Amino acid sequence: EVQLVESGGGLVQPGRSLRLSCAASGFTFDDYAMHWVRQTPGKGLEWVSGLSWNSVSLGYAESVKGRFTISRDNAKNSLYLHMNSLRPEDTALYYCAKESSRRAARTIDYWGQGTLVTVSS
Amino acid sequence: DIQMTQSPSSVSASVGDRVTITCRASQGITNWLAWYQQKPGKAPKFLIYAASSLQAGVPSRFSGSGSGTDFTLTISSLQPEDFATYYCQQANSFPLTFGGGTKVELK
């Protein structure tokens, strides 16, 4: 069974940093691209960033470019999101998500339950 | 970036109704389109890929169609467990973008 478990969220002041982690299990982690997608309370979904199986960047949303960095450790079956210079508008539930195919499908078949990031003074 | 526009933003329907949701892309994406279902407090669930292919385990009352810029998700006979919010997502290019969602509510 595929499991994605996010951690690292919490309350943080504007301008500070936070690192999210995602522990993956139930599939061959280093076969798949992985993504972070966020959802603001009561609102829609926004893709944040993605990373190929071999750590080639798939890009970032314009809203986080230059502030967030995605990374992975295939030996630990883990995905990370390093978030710097956090802003109130980064407040959201952050999902770790698995790409649906070994080939570049750019769709997501499994999502974690999310970790909530709140940026406020 | 490719903008995805869904309509309507909400629809009221009864069990057994046929429901159709529309998604429009700001530029052609051939059939690079996915649909997701999300229930309150839960992560999205993958329903359809390549515009019309059902993900394993998804009931056949769900279907997708379209190509280019215009796409539809149809639920042929709405069931109680189908009341949820539905999102389209273009898979043509990065950054991946989602529609604003369509909430299917009980009439």
Coordinates of C-alpha atoms in Angstrom, one line a residue:
Chain A
E1 CA 0.0 0.0 0.0
V2 CA 1.3 3.4 -1.0
Q3 CA 1.8 5.7 1.9
L4 CA 3.0 9.3 1.9
V5 CA 3.4 10.9 5.3
E6 CA 4.2 14.6 5.5
S7 CA 5.7 16.3 8.6
G8 CA 7.4 19.6 9.5
G9 CA 4.5 22.0 9.2
G10 CA 3.5 24.5 11.9
L11 CA 3.2 28.1 12.8
V12 CA 6.0 30.3 11.6
Q13 CA 6.6 34.1 11.5
P14 CA 6.9 35.9 8.2
G15 CA 10.4 35.9 6.8
R16 CA 11.4 32.7 8.6
S17 CA 12.2 29.3 7.2
L18 CA 10.7 25.8 7.4
R19 CA 11.5 22.4 6.0
L20 CA 8.8 19.9 5.1
S21 CA 9.5 16.2 4.8
C22 CA 7.6 13.4 3.2
A23 CA 8.3 9.7 4.1
A24 CA 7.2 7.4 1.3
S25 CA 6.5 3.7 1.4
G26 CA 4.7 1.0 -0.5
F27 CA 6.3 1.6 -3.9
T28 CA 9.8 1.9 -5.5
F29 CA 10.4 5.5 -4.6
D30 CA 13.4 6.0 -6.9
D31 CA 11.3 5.0 -9.9
Y32 CA 8.9 8.0 -9.7
A33 CA 8.9 11.8 -9.9
M34 CA 7.4 13.4 -6.8
H35 CA 5.6 16.7 -6.3
W36 CA 4.5 19.2 -3.6
V37 CA 1.0 20.6 -4.1
R38 CA -0.6 23.1 -1.7
Q39 CA -4.2 24.0 -0.9
T40 CA -5.2 27.2 0.9
P41 CA -8.1 26.7 3.4
G42 CA -11.3 26.5 1.6
K43 CA -9.7 27.2 -1.8
G44 CA -8.2 25.3 -4.7
L45 CA -5.1 23.4 -5.5
E46 CA -1.7 24.9 -6.5
W47 CA 1.2 22.9 -7.7
V48 CA 4.3 24.1 -5.9
S49 CA 7.2 22.1 -7.3
G50 CA 8.2 18.7 -8.7
L51 CA 11.4 16.6 -8.9
S52 CA 12.2 13.7 -11.2
W53 CA 13.3 10.3 -10.0
N54 CA 17.0 11.3 -10.3
S55 CA 16.5 14.8 -8.8
V56 CA 16.1 16.8 -12.0
S57 CA 14.0 19.8 -11.2
L58 CA 10.6 19.9 -12.9
G59 CA 10.2 23.6 -11.9
Y60 CA 8.5 25.8 -9.4
A61 CA 5.3 27.8 -9.2
E62 CA 6.1 31.5 -9.9
S63 CA 4.8 32.3 -6.5
V64 CA 7.6 30.4 -4.7
K65 CA 10.4 30.6 -7.2
G66 CA 13.7 31.6 -5.6
R67 CA 12.3 31.0 -2.1
F68 CA 11.5 27.3 -2.1
T69 CA 13.8 24.3 -2.9
I70 CA 12.6 20.8 -3.5
S71 CA 15.0 17.8 -2.9
R72 CA 14.9 14.1 -2.3
D73 CA 16.9 11.4 -0.8
N74 CA 16.2 8.1 -2.5
A75 CA 18.2 6.1 0.0
K76 CA 15.7 7.3 2.7
N77 CA 12.6 7.2 0.5
S78 CA 12.1 10.9 1.4
L79 CA 11.0 14.1 -0.3
Y80 CA 11.7 17.5 1.1
L81 CA 10.6 21.1 0.6
H82 CA 12.9 23.8 2.0
M83 CA 10.9 27.0 2.4
N84 CA 12.6 30.3 2.9
S85 CA 11.4 33.9 3.3
L86 CA 7.9 32.7 4.1
R87 CA 5.0 35.0 3.5
P88 CA 1.4 35.0 4.9
E89 CA 0.2 33.9 1.5
D90 CA 2.2 30.7 1.8
T91 CA -0.2 29.6 4.5
A92 CA -1.7 26.4 3.2
L93 CA -2.0 22.6 3.6
Y94 CA 1.0 21.1 1.8
Y95 CA 0.6 17.8 0.1
C96 CA 3.3 15.4 -0.9
A97 CA 2.3 13.7 -4.1
K98 CA 3.5 10.8 -6.2
E99 CA 3.5 10.9 -10.0
S100 CA 1.2 8.3 -11.5
S101 CA 3.7 6.8 -14.0
R102 CA 7.4 6.0 -14.4
R103 CA 7.1 7.9 -17.7
A104 CA 6.4 11.6 -17.6
A105 CA 2.6 11.5 -17.0
R106 CA 2.5 14.7 -15.0
T107 CA -0.5 13.4 -13.1
I108 CA -0.7 12.4 -9.5
D109 CA -2.1 9.1 -8.3
Y110 CA -1.3 9.2 -4.6
W111 CA -1.4 12.1 -2.1
G112 CA -0.4 12.3 1.5
Q113 CA -2.8 13.7 4.1
G114 CA -0.9 17.0 4.1
T115 CA 0.9 19.2 6.6
L116 CA -0.4 22.6 7.6
V117 CA 1.9 25.6 7.3
T118 CA 0.7 28.8 8.9
V119 CA 2.7 32.0 8.3
S120 CA 1.7 34.7 10.8
S121 CA 3.2 37.1 13.3
Chain B
D1 CA 1.4 29.2 -17.7
I2 CA -1.7 27.4 -18.9
Q3 CA -4.9 28.6 -17.2
M4 CA -7.6 26.1 -16.4
T5 CA -11.2 27.3 -16.0
Q6 CA -13.9 25.1 -14.7
S7 CA -17.7 25.6 -14.8
P8 CA -19.9 25.7 -13.0
S9 CA -18.3 26.5 -9.7
S10 CA -21.0 24.6 -8.0
V11 CA -23.9 22.4 -9.1
S12 CA -26.9 21.1 -7.1
A13 CA -28.1 17.7 -8.0
S14 CA -30.0 14.7 -6.7
V15 CA -29.1 11.1 -6.4
G16 CA -29.5 9.5 -9.9
D17 CA -29.0 12.7 -11.8
R18 CA -26.5 13.0 -14.7
V19 CA -23.9 15.7 -13.9
T20 CA -21.5 17.3 -16.3
I21 CA -18.6 19.5 -15.4
T22 CA -16.6 21.5 -18.0
C23 CA -13.0 22.4 -18.0
R24 CA -11.3 24.8 -20.5
A25 CA -7.6 25.3 -21.0
S26 CA -6.2 28.6 -22.1
Q27 CA -4.3 26.9 -24.9
G28 CA -4.4 23.5 -26.5
I29 CA -3.2 20.6 -24.4
T30 CA -4.3 17.7 -26.8
N31 CA -5.5 15.1 -24.2
W32 CA -3.1 15.9 -21.4
L33 CA -5.9 16.4 -18.8
A34 CA -6.7 14.7 -15.5
W35 CA -9.7 14.8 -13.1
Y36 CA -9.6 14.5 -9.3
Q37 CA -12.3 14.2 -6.7
Q38 CA -11.9 15.7 -3.2
K39 CA -14.1 15.3 -0.2
P40 CA -13.9 17.6 2.9
G41 CA -10.9 16.9 5.0
K42 CA -9.4 14.4 2.6
A43 CA -6.7 14.5 -0.1
P44 CA -7.7 14.5 -3.7
K45 CA -8.4 11.2 -5.4
F46 CA -7.2 10.5 -9.0
L47 CA -10.2 9.7 -11.3
I48 CA -9.2 10.1 -14.9
Y49 CA -6.1 10.6 -17.0
A50 CA -5.4 11.4 -20.6
A51 CA -8.8 13.1 -20.7
S52 CA -10.9 9.9 -20.9
S53 CA -9.0 7.0 -19.3
L54 CA -10.4 5.8 -16.0
Q55 CA -8.0 5.1 -13.2
A56 CA -8.1 1.6 -11.8
G57 CA -11.0 1.2 -9.3
V58 CA -12.9 4.2 -10.4
P59 CA -16.6 3.4 -11.0
S60 CA -17.7 3.3 -14.7
R61 CA -20.4 6.0 -14.0
F62 CA -17.5 8.5 -14.3
S63 CA -16.4 9.4 -17.8
G64 CA -14.2 12.0 -19.4
S65 CA -14.1 13.5 -22.8
G66 CA -12.6 16.2 -24.9
S67 CA -9.3 17.3 -26.5
G68 CA -7.5 20.5 -27.3
T69 CA -9.0 23.1 -25.0
D70 CA -12.4 21.8 -24.0
F71 CA -13.0 18.9 -21.7
T72 CA -15.9 17.4 -19.7
L73 CA -16.3 15.1 -16.7
T74 CA -19.7 13.3 -16.6
I75 CA -21.2 11.3 -13.8
S76 CA -23.9 9.3 -15.4
S77 CA -26.0 8.6 -12.3
L78 CA -25.0 10.5 -9.2
Q79 CA -24.5 8.3 -6.1
P80 CA -24.4 9.6 -2.5
E81 CA -20.7 9.1 -2.3
D82 CA -20.1 11.3 -5.3
F83 CA -21.0 14.6 -3.5
A84 CA -17.6 16.2 -3.5
T85 CA -15.5 18.9 -5.2
Y86 CA -14.0 18.0 -8.6
Y87 CA -10.8 19.5 -10.1
C88 CA -9.3 19.3 -13.5
Q89 CA -5.5 19.5 -14.0
Q90 CA -3.5 20.1 -17.2
A91 CA -0.6 17.6 -17.6
N92 CA 0.7 19.2 -20.8
S93 CA 3.5 21.2 -19.3
F94 CA 5.0 22.6 -16.1
P95 CA 3.9 24.3 -14.1
L96 CA 1.0 22.0 -13.6
T97 CA -2.2 23.9 -13.1
F98 CA -5.6 23.1 -11.7
G99 CA -9.0 24.4 -12.4
G100 CA -10.8 26.2 -9.6
G101 CA -13.0 23.3 -8.7
T102 CA -16.7 22.4 -9.0
K103 CA -18.6 21.5 -5.9
V104 CA -21.3 18.9 -6.4
E105 CA -23.9 19.5 -3.7
L106 CA -27.2 17.8 -2.8
K107 CA -30.2 19.5 -4.1

